[in-house]
Short mmCIF file of C-alpha atoms and ligand atoms in Angstrom, two decimals:
data_model
loop_
_atom_site.label_atom_id
_atom_site.label_comp_id
_atom_site.label_asym_id
_atom_site.label_seq_id
_atom_site.Cartn_x
_atom_site.Cartn_y
_atom_site.Cartn_z
CA MET A 1 0.00 0.00 0.00
CA LYS A 2 1.42 3.38 -1.04
CA THR A 3 1.31 6.23 1.45
CA TYR A 4 0.86 9.70 -0.05
CA LEU A 5 1.81 12.86 1.81
CA VAL A 6 -0.34 15.51 0.16
CA THR A 7 0.46 19.09 1.17
CA GLY A 8 -2.17 21.80 0.71
CA GLY A 9 -4.85 19.14 0.47
CA ALA A 10 -7.52 21.49 1.84
CA GLY A 11 -7.05 23.91 -1.06
CA PHE A 12 -8.66 23.85 -4.47
CA ILE A 13 -6.50 21.42 -6.47
CA GLY A 14 -5.29 19.47 -3.42
CA SER A 15 -8.81 18.60 -2.28
CA ASN A 16 -9.85 17.63 -5.80
CA PHE A 17 -6.74 15.42 -5.95
CA ILE A 18 -7.46 13.69 -2.63
CA LEU A 19 -11.10 13.06 -3.58
CA TYR A 20 -10.06 11.75 -7.00
CA MET A 21 -7.35 9.45 -5.63
CA LEU A 22 -9.47 7.98 -2.82
CA LYS A 23 -12.27 7.34 -5.28
CA LYS A 24 -9.91 5.71 -7.76
CA TYR A 25 -7.72 3.63 -5.45
CA LYS A 26 -10.17 3.26 -2.53
CA ASP A 27 -8.40 1.62 0.44
CA ALA A 28 -5.43 0.52 -1.67
CA ILE A 29 -3.68 3.80 -0.76
CA LYS A 30 -3.24 5.88 2.38
CA VAL A 31 -3.43 9.69 2.22
CA ILE A 32 -1.96 12.07 4.78
CA ASN A 33 -3.12 15.61 4.18
CA VAL A 34 -0.88 18.32 5.63
CA ASP A 35 -2.32 21.81 5.51
CA CYS A 36 -2.08 24.79 7.88
CA LEU A 37 -5.50 26.09 6.73
CA THR A 38 -4.80 29.59 5.49
CA TYR A 39 -7.74 31.60 4.14
CA ALA A 40 -7.62 29.25 1.11
CA GLY A 41 -7.78 25.97 3.02
CA ASN A 42 -11.23 24.55 3.65
CA LEU A 43 -11.72 21.18 5.29
CA GLU A 44 -15.36 21.18 4.26
CA ASN A 45 -14.12 20.13 0.81
CA LEU A 46 -13.05 16.79 2.26
CA LYS A 47 -16.15 15.92 4.26
CA GLU A 48 -16.85 12.79 2.26
CA VAL A 49 -13.46 11.24 3.07
CA GLU A 50 -12.71 12.56 6.55
CA LYS A 51 -13.92 9.45 8.37
CA LEU A 52 -12.02 6.97 6.21
CA ASP A 53 -9.36 4.91 8.03
CA ASN A 54 -6.90 5.45 5.19
CA TYR A 55 -7.20 9.27 5.29
CA LYS A 56 -5.64 11.51 7.91
CA PHE A 57 -5.54 15.31 8.26
CA LEU A 58 -2.69 17.07 10.06
CA LYS A 59 -2.87 20.82 10.65
CA ILE A 60 0.77 21.68 10.11
CA ASP A 61 2.64 24.53 8.46
CA ILE A 62 5.08 23.18 5.86
CA CYS A 63 7.64 25.69 7.19
CA ASP A 64 7.63 23.95 10.59
CA LYS A 65 10.83 21.87 10.42
CA GLU A 66 10.23 19.72 13.51
CA ALA A 67 6.65 18.87 12.60
CA ILE A 68 7.51 17.93 9.02
CA LEU A 69 10.45 15.77 10.13
CA GLU A 70 8.14 14.05 12.61
CA ILE A 71 5.65 13.14 9.87
CA PHE A 72 8.40 11.32 7.97
CA GLU A 73 9.50 9.59 11.20
CA THR A 74 5.95 8.49 12.03
CA TYR A 75 4.81 7.35 8.58
CA ASP A 76 6.61 5.50 5.82
CA ILE A 77 5.85 8.09 3.13
CA ASP A 78 6.18 6.81 -0.45
CA TYR A 79 4.99 9.82 -2.42
CA VAL A 80 5.00 13.53 -1.60
CA ILE A 81 2.56 15.52 -3.73
CA HIS A 82 3.37 19.12 -2.92
CA PHE A 83 0.47 21.50 -3.60
CA ALA A 84 0.71 23.76 -0.53
CA ALA A 85 1.41 27.31 -1.59
CA GLU A 86 0.28 30.85 -1.55
CA SER A 87 -1.33 30.83 -4.97
CA HIS A 88 -2.87 34.19 -5.84
CA VAL A 89 -0.91 36.64 -8.00
CA ASP A 90 -2.80 39.74 -6.77
CA ARG A 91 -2.02 38.90 -3.15
CA SER A 92 1.65 38.38 -4.05
CA ILE A 93 1.82 41.87 -5.52
CA ARG A 94 0.58 43.28 -2.20
CA ASN A 95 2.54 41.04 0.16
CA PRO A 96 5.40 39.02 -1.38
CA GLU A 97 6.94 37.91 1.93
CA VAL A 98 4.51 35.12 2.80
CA PHE A 99 4.98 33.79 -0.76
CA VAL A 100 8.71 33.41 -0.21
CA ASN A 101 8.19 31.80 3.20
CA THR A 102 5.67 29.20 2.11
CA ASN A 103 6.54 28.64 -1.53
CA VAL A 104 10.34 28.72 -1.25
CA LEU A 105 11.30 27.93 2.34
CA GLY A 106 8.38 25.56 2.84
CA THR A 107 9.43 23.63 -0.27
CA LEU A 108 13.04 23.47 0.93
CA ASN A 109 11.83 22.15 4.28
CA LEU A 110 9.85 19.36 2.62
CA LEU A 111 12.74 18.45 0.30
CA ASN A 112 15.08 18.18 3.28
CA ALA A 113 12.71 16.05 5.33
CA ALA A 114 12.06 13.69 2.41
CA LYS A 115 15.79 13.45 1.68
CA ILE A 116 16.59 12.57 5.29
CA ALA A 117 13.85 9.91 5.37
CA TRP A 118 14.50 8.39 1.96
CA GLU A 119 18.32 8.45 1.62
CA THR A 120 20.42 5.39 2.50
CA ASP A 121 24.11 4.61 2.04
CA GLU A 122 23.18 2.90 -1.24
CA GLY A 123 21.20 5.88 -2.56
CA PHE A 124 17.51 6.65 -2.28
CA LYS A 125 15.11 3.89 -1.26
CA PRO A 126 13.32 2.51 -4.34
CA GLY A 127 9.72 3.50 -5.07
CA LYS A 128 9.92 6.93 -3.47
CA LYS A 129 8.86 10.02 -5.41
CA TYR A 130 8.40 13.75 -4.77
CA ILE A 131 6.13 15.77 -7.09
CA GLN A 132 6.52 19.54 -7.20
CA VAL A 133 3.24 21.00 -8.43
CA SER A 134 4.33 24.11 -10.25
CA THR A 135 2.84 26.53 -12.75
CA ASP A 136 3.22 27.70 -16.34
CA GLU A 137 3.72 31.19 -14.86
CA VAL A 138 7.40 30.31 -14.27
CA TYR A 139 7.92 30.79 -18.04
CA GLY A 140 6.78 34.43 -17.90
CA ALA A 141 4.41 35.61 -20.60
CA LEU A 142 3.89 35.10 -24.32
CA GLU A 143 3.57 38.53 -25.87
CA GLY A 144 1.56 37.84 -29.06
CA ASP A 145 -1.02 35.31 -30.24
CA GLU A 146 1.63 32.85 -31.45
CA GLY A 147 3.80 30.29 -29.67
CA TYR A 148 3.64 28.04 -26.64
CA PHE A 149 5.50 27.27 -23.44
CA TYR A 150 7.60 24.11 -23.72
CA GLU A 151 9.55 22.45 -20.90
CA THR A 152 12.65 23.95 -22.54
CA THR A 153 11.31 27.53 -22.51
CA PRO A 154 13.61 29.66 -20.33
CA LEU A 155 12.28 30.47 -16.88
CA ASP A 156 11.36 34.16 -16.75
CA PRO A 157 8.85 34.84 -13.96
CA HIS A 158 7.39 38.30 -13.49
CA SER A 159 5.13 38.39 -10.42
CA PRO A 160 6.33 37.73 -6.86
CA TYR A 161 4.09 34.62 -6.97
CA SER A 162 5.72 33.20 -10.09
CA ALA A 163 9.19 34.20 -8.87
CA SER A 164 8.59 32.21 -5.67
CA LYS A 165 7.32 29.18 -7.63
CA THR A 166 10.35 29.40 -9.95
CA SER A 167 12.69 29.52 -6.96
CA ALA A 168 11.03 26.40 -5.58
CA ASP A 169 11.37 24.63 -8.95
CA LEU A 170 15.07 25.47 -9.02
CA LEU A 171 15.53 24.07 -5.51
CA VAL A 172 13.84 20.83 -6.60
CA LYS A 173 16.06 20.72 -9.70
CA SER A 174 19.11 21.28 -7.54
CA TYR A 175 18.14 18.29 -5.35
CA VAL A 176 17.73 16.12 -8.44
CA ASP A 177 21.02 17.30 -9.96
CA THR A 178 23.05 17.24 -6.75
CA TYR A 179 21.70 14.27 -4.82
CA GLN A 180 19.77 12.34 -7.53
CA PHE A 181 16.73 13.06 -5.37
CA PRO A 182 13.70 11.26 -6.90
CA ALA A 183 11.50 14.15 -8.03
CA ASN A 184 9.43 15.38 -10.92
CA ILE A 185 8.17 18.90 -11.57
CA THR A 186 4.78 19.47 -13.20
CA ARG A 187 3.80 22.86 -14.62
CA CYS A 188 0.12 23.30 -15.26
CA SER A 189 -1.96 26.07 -16.75
CA ASN A 190 -4.92 27.78 -15.04
CA ASN A 191 -7.18 25.20 -13.37
CA TYR A 192 -10.93 25.55 -12.93
CA GLY A 193 -13.60 23.34 -11.38
CA PRO A 194 -15.32 22.64 -8.03
CA TYR A 195 -13.95 24.03 -4.74
CA GLN A 196 -11.95 26.90 -6.25
CA PHE A 197 -11.73 29.87 -3.91
CA PRO A 198 -13.68 32.83 -5.32
CA GLU A 199 -10.70 35.17 -5.53
CA LYS A 200 -9.75 33.56 -8.87
CA LEU A 201 -11.42 34.69 -12.08
CA ILE A 202 -13.93 31.89 -12.80
CA PRO A 203 -15.51 31.38 -9.34
CA LEU A 204 -15.40 35.12 -8.69
CA VAL A 205 -17.38 35.82 -11.84
CA ILE A 206 -19.88 33.01 -11.13
CA ASN A 207 -20.43 34.30 -7.59
CA ASN A 208 -20.79 37.95 -8.55
CA ALA A 209 -23.03 37.21 -11.55
CA LEU A 210 -25.42 35.22 -9.36
CA LYS A 211 -25.62 38.13 -6.93
CA GLY A 212 -26.08 40.71 -9.71
CA GLU A 213 -22.78 42.35 -8.75
CA LYS A 214 -20.16 43.92 -11.05
CA LEU A 215 -17.81 41.58 -12.90
CA PRO A 216 -14.34 43.15 -12.66
CA VAL A 217 -12.23 42.69 -15.79
CA TYR A 218 -8.64 43.84 -15.49
CA GLY A 219 -7.30 46.17 -18.22
CA THR A 220 -8.63 45.41 -21.71
CA GLY A 221 -9.88 41.89 -20.92
CA LYS A 222 -7.74 40.63 -23.80
CA ASN A 223 -5.20 38.75 -21.66
CA VAL A 224 -5.22 35.05 -22.46
CA ARG A 225 -5.14 32.06 -20.11
CA ASP A 226 -5.12 28.35 -21.02
CA TRP A 227 -7.84 26.68 -18.90
CA LEU A 228 -7.49 23.13 -17.60
CA TYR A 229 -10.31 21.21 -15.91
CA VAL A 230 -9.05 20.28 -12.44
CA GLU A 231 -9.88 16.56 -12.71
CA ASP A 232 -7.81 16.28 -15.91
CA HIS A 233 -4.94 17.84 -13.94
CA CYS A 234 -5.38 15.33 -11.09
CA LYS A 235 -5.18 12.45 -13.59
CA ALA A 236 -1.95 13.87 -15.00
CA ILE A 237 -0.36 14.13 -11.56
CA ASP A 238 -1.31 10.54 -10.76
CA LEU A 239 0.29 9.43 -14.03
CA VAL A 240 3.49 11.42 -13.51
CA THR A 241 3.80 10.01 -9.98
CA GLU A 242 3.44 6.43 -11.19
CA LYS A 243 5.15 6.51 -14.58
CA ALA A 244 7.52 9.44 -15.10
CA THR A 245 11.27 9.02 -15.08
CA VAL A 246 12.90 10.78 -12.15
CA GLY A 247 14.08 14.31 -12.95
CA GLU A 248 11.68 14.92 -15.84
CA VAL A 249 9.60 18.09 -16.03
CA TYR A 250 6.09 17.97 -17.54
CA ASN A 251 3.87 20.79 -18.77
CA ILE A 252 0.16 20.08 -18.26
CA GLY A 253 -2.23 22.25 -20.27
CA GLY A 254 -5.83 22.25 -21.38
CA HIS A 255 -5.36 23.26 -25.07
CA ASN A 256 -7.98 25.76 -24.15
CA GLU A 257 -6.87 29.33 -24.67
CA LYS A 258 -9.40 32.05 -23.98
CA LYS A 259 -9.33 35.81 -23.50
CA ASN A 260 -10.56 36.83 -20.04
CA ILE A 261 -13.47 38.76 -21.53
CA GLU A 262 -14.55 35.63 -23.45
CA ILE A 263 -14.56 33.67 -20.17
CA VAL A 264 -16.74 36.27 -18.48
CA LYS A 265 -19.24 36.28 -21.37
CA ILE A 266 -19.33 32.45 -21.53
CA ILE A 267 -20.14 32.35 -17.80
CA ILE A 268 -23.01 34.85 -18.21
CA ASP A 269 -24.37 32.95 -21.25
CA THR A 270 -24.09 29.57 -19.51
CA LEU A 271 -25.79 30.83 -16.35
CA LEU A 272 -28.67 32.19 -18.43
CA GLU A 273 -28.91 28.79 -20.13
CA MET A 274 -28.82 26.81 -16.87
CA LEU A 275 -30.94 28.88 -14.48
CA PRO A 276 -34.69 28.11 -14.56
CA ALA A 277 -36.84 30.73 -16.30
CA ASP A 278 -38.42 31.90 -13.03
CA ASP A 279 -35.12 32.14 -11.08
CA GLU A 280 -34.83 35.60 -9.45
CA ARG A 281 -31.10 35.66 -10.12
CA ARG A 282 -31.67 36.04 -13.88
CA LYS A 283 -33.09 39.52 -13.33
CA HIS A 284 -29.78 41.41 -13.26
CA LEU A 285 -27.77 38.89 -15.22
CA SER A 286 -26.43 40.48 -18.42
CA TYR A 287 -23.25 41.76 -20.06
CA ASP A 288 -24.04 45.11 -18.39
CA LEU A 289 -22.44 43.70 -15.23
CA ILE A 290 -19.04 43.64 -16.96
CA THR A 291 -16.88 46.41 -15.49
CA TYR A 292 -13.41 47.19 -16.76
CA VAL A 293 -11.12 48.02 -13.82
CA GLU A 294 -7.51 49.11 -13.42
CA ASP A 295 -5.10 46.53 -14.82
CA ARG A 296 -3.04 44.22 -12.62
CA LYS A 297 0.53 45.51 -12.17
CA GLY A 298 2.88 43.64 -14.54
CA HIS A 299 -0.11 41.66 -15.90
CA ASP A 300 1.24 38.75 -17.99
CA PHE A 301 -0.37 38.93 -21.43
CA ARG A 302 -0.76 35.33 -22.54
CA TYR A 303 -0.11 31.83 -21.17
CA ALA A 304 -0.36 28.80 -23.45
CA ILE A 305 1.08 25.36 -22.82
CA ALA A 306 2.24 22.76 -25.29
CA PRO A 307 1.47 19.48 -23.47
CA ASP A 308 3.21 17.44 -26.23
CA LYS A 309 5.82 15.85 -23.95
CA ILE A 310 3.34 14.40 -21.46
CA LYS A 311 1.23 13.11 -24.37
CA ASN A 312 4.19 11.44 -26.07
CA ASP A 313 5.84 10.03 -22.93
CA LEU A 314 2.85 9.14 -20.75
CA GLY A 315 -0.18 9.24 -23.06
CA TRP A 316 -1.96 12.02 -21.12
CA GLU A 317 -4.28 14.43 -22.89
CA PRO A 318 -6.85 16.88 -21.52
CA GLU A 319 -10.22 15.12 -21.73
CA THR A 320 -12.66 17.85 -20.79
CA PRO A 321 -13.50 20.50 -23.40
CA PHE A 322 -14.16 23.93 -21.90
CA SER A 323 -17.80 23.84 -23.03
CA LYS A 324 -18.32 20.77 -20.82
CA GLY A 325 -16.00 21.77 -17.95
CA ILE A 326 -17.58 25.16 -17.45
CA LYS A 327 -21.07 23.59 -17.24
CA LEU A 328 -19.84 21.05 -14.68
CA THR A 329 -18.22 23.87 -12.71
CA ILE A 330 -21.25 26.17 -12.77
CA ALA A 331 -23.53 23.25 -11.85
CA TRP A 332 -21.30 22.52 -8.85
CA TYR A 333 -21.40 26.13 -7.65
CA LEU A 334 -25.18 26.28 -8.12
CA GLU A 335 -25.56 23.14 -6.01
CA ASN A 336 -23.12 24.42 -3.39
CA MET A 337 -24.16 28.02 -2.84
CA ASP A 338 -23.85 27.47 0.92
CA TRP A 339 -20.16 26.59 0.42
CA MET A 340 -19.70 29.85 -1.46
CA GLU A 341 -21.56 31.79 1.24
CA ARG A 342 -19.32 30.41 3.98
CA VAL A 343 -16.02 30.99 2.22
CA THR A 344 -16.92 34.53 1.21
CA LYS A 345 -17.35 35.53 4.86
CA GLY A 346 -14.52 36.55 7.21
CA GLU A 347 -11.00 37.14 5.98
CA TYR A 348 -11.87 36.78 2.36
CA GLN A 349 -14.57 39.41 2.64
CA LYS A 350 -12.08 41.94 4.04
CA TYR A 351 -9.66 41.19 1.24
CA TYR A 352 -12.41 41.45 -1.30
CA GLU A 353 -13.44 44.90 -0.03
CA MET A 354 -9.86 46.11 -0.11
CA MET A 355 -9.39 44.96 -3.71
CA TYR A 356 -12.71 45.90 -5.24
CA THR A 357 -14.49 48.41 -3.02
CA THR A 358 -11.86 50.77 -1.70
CA GLY A 359 -9.68 50.49 -4.82
CA LYS A 360 -6.14 49.19 -5.18
P1 LIG B 401 -5.06 27.12 -3.06
O1 LIG B 401 -4.63 28.51 -2.71
O2 LIG B 401 -6.49 26.86 -3.36
O3 LIG B 401 -4.66 26.12 -1.89
C1 LIG B 401 -3.42 26.18 -1.25
C2 LIG B 401 -3.50 25.31 0.00
O4 LIG B 401 -2.22 25.33 0.64
C3 LIG B 401 -4.52 25.82 1.03
O5 LIG B 401 -5.28 24.74 1.53
C4 LIG B 401 -3.66 26.41 2.13
O6 LIG B 401 -4.25 26.34 3.42
C5 LIG B 401 -2.40 25.56 2.03
N1 LIG B 401 -1.21 26.25 2.54
C6 LIG B 401 -0.78 27.50 2.23
N2 LIG B 401 0.33 27.79 2.92
C7 LIG B 401 0.64 26.68 3.67
C8 LIG B 401 1.67 26.38 4.57
N3 LIG B 401 2.64 27.25 4.87
N4 LIG B 401 1.66 25.15 5.15
C9 LIG B 401 0.68 24.25 4.89
N5 LIG B 401 -0.33 24.51 4.04
C10 LIG B 401 -0.35 25.72 3.43
O7 LIG B 401 -4.13 26.70 -4.27
P2 LIG B 401 -4.47 25.77 -5.53
O8 LIG B 401 -5.10 26.61 -6.56
O9 LIG B 401 -5.11 24.54 -5.06
O10 LIG B 401 -2.99 25.46 -6.03
C11 LIG B 401 -2.30 24.30 -5.59
C12 LIG B 401 -0.92 24.30 -6.21
O11 LIG B 401 -1.01 24.32 -7.62
C13 LIG B 401 -0.07 25.51 -5.82
O12 LIG B 401 1.25 25.07 -5.59
C14 LIG B 401 -0.14 26.41 -7.03
O13 LIG B 401 1.02 27.20 -7.15
C15 LIG B 401 -0.27 25.39 -8.16
N6 LIG B 401 -0.97 25.90 -9.35
C16 LIG B 401 -2.27 26.29 -9.26
C17 LIG B 401 -2.92 26.72 -10.42
C18 LIG B 401 -4.38 27.13 -10.40
O14 LIG B 401 -4.93 27.48 -11.45
N7 LIG B 401 -5.08 27.07 -9.29
C19 LIG B 401 -2.25 26.78 -11.64
C20 LIG B 401 -0.90 26.41 -11.66
C21 LIG B 401 -0.28 25.93 -10.52
P1 LIG B 402 -6.49 34.49 -11.85
O1 LIG B 402 -7.71 33.63 -11.78
O2 LIG B 402 -6.14 35.35 -10.69
O3 LIG B 402 -5.28 33.53 -12.25
P2 LIG B 402 -3.77 33.94 -12.76
O4 LIG B 402 -3.52 35.36 -12.43
O5 LIG B 402 -2.92 33.02 -11.95
O6 LIG B 402 -3.75 33.65 -14.23
O7 LIG B 402 -6.68 35.44 -13.11
C1 LIG B 402 -6.93 34.92 -14.40
C2 LIG B 402 -6.96 36.09 -15.36
O8 LIG B 402 -8.12 36.88 -15.08
C3 LIG B 402 -5.78 37.03 -15.23
O9 LIG B 402 -5.42 37.50 -16.53
C4 LIG B 402 -6.30 38.17 -14.39
C5 LIG B 402 -7.75 38.23 -14.77
N1 LIG B 402 -8.70 38.67 -13.71
C6 LIG B 402 -9.65 39.66 -13.97
O10 LIG B 402 -9.71 40.22 -15.09
N2 LIG B 402 -10.53 40.00 -12.98
C7 LIG B 402 -10.49 39.42 -11.75
O11 LIG B 402 -11.29 39.81 -10.87
C8 LIG B 402 -9.52 38.41 -11.50
C9 LIG B 402 -9.43 37.73 -10.15
C10 LIG B 402 -8.64 38.05 -12.50
#
């Protein structure tokens, strides 16, 4: 039985990953979820697995050296799937420090603990693997409509968030190059799907549109992102963990480039299609809600991933077209409005007011 240490498992992608893996492998795997529950961590996401004997939650900060070492002493960890991070670009522009602490020093801490636990005089124990879940943002931005990010594209991050993720990638690479540490790095494009915190574009627009509130579009709305349905991403990570050669880097993309303004309009159109004719929330739902606001500082123009290497080496391809994924996502939010209500209270609400009510 393989034991997975999943960090950041109470966040958006991490919780989708845990739910996907426990559904797929049932009690043939054990999952230890380490998360310190920042504003983005929500244990409600994991309600359906929390009572399972082969699932355990530990409220621990990945920067806590003693606590992380203790996990590796207590459990025979086979795989580390490292999602835990500060993940929002806008927050990183306001407060870079916590991004360096968690994303860089937290990663180093995990690498060290895994190295201590897994290294023997004859090299690393067989069957061990560390997966660094990274981002296409490490490649910087594509300036025009042409071209893609490949694994060989030079690293050129622009935001404090992407700089911290790049630093972490380089630390992982250094462990592979120096110690032959058994790791892979995956770099995915923008994920969307259930349980995404409504500070990111898609859930924010769904939430605001349902409340008849303004839909803030940064700058011209022409910036492009390459959207990947979160379950497709989870499948890719599972495959890389099981099949990839140590040291390889894989880009994971949705082949799904869209301008931000297109995304906003698709969400409005899809909501109008899905909401019953007599639903009150249709009343204010129109393109009139779209509000162009001040652009993000240093806003990367376009991200687009070429997932050719993962297709050729491991046979992975994105399965969910955006037309289907966005309906699944909106349906989930419509069925889980109480989830949205709860996460938009408290800390997030203060942040939201600072960003969108009192200006930047
Ligand atoms: P998220 O913000 O939804 O979740 C992050 C989780 O990490 C939260 O549960 C939070 O509580 C936890 N966490 C933060 N700091 C921690 C710390 N010091 N110790 C322990 N736990 C901590 O993020 P996400 O969108 O699920 O992203 C997961 C990973 O995927 C991140 O590494 C991110 O950089 C990467 N990524 C995300 C996207 C995307 O579109 N969401 C795209 C590319 C890469
Ligand atoms: P986001 O979801 O924050 O992801 P990332 O910055 O990591 O790509 O933003 C996606 C795109 O949407 C990005 O170009 C910024 C833009 N955006 C808006 O136009 N309005 C918003 O309110 C938000 C949150 C993002």
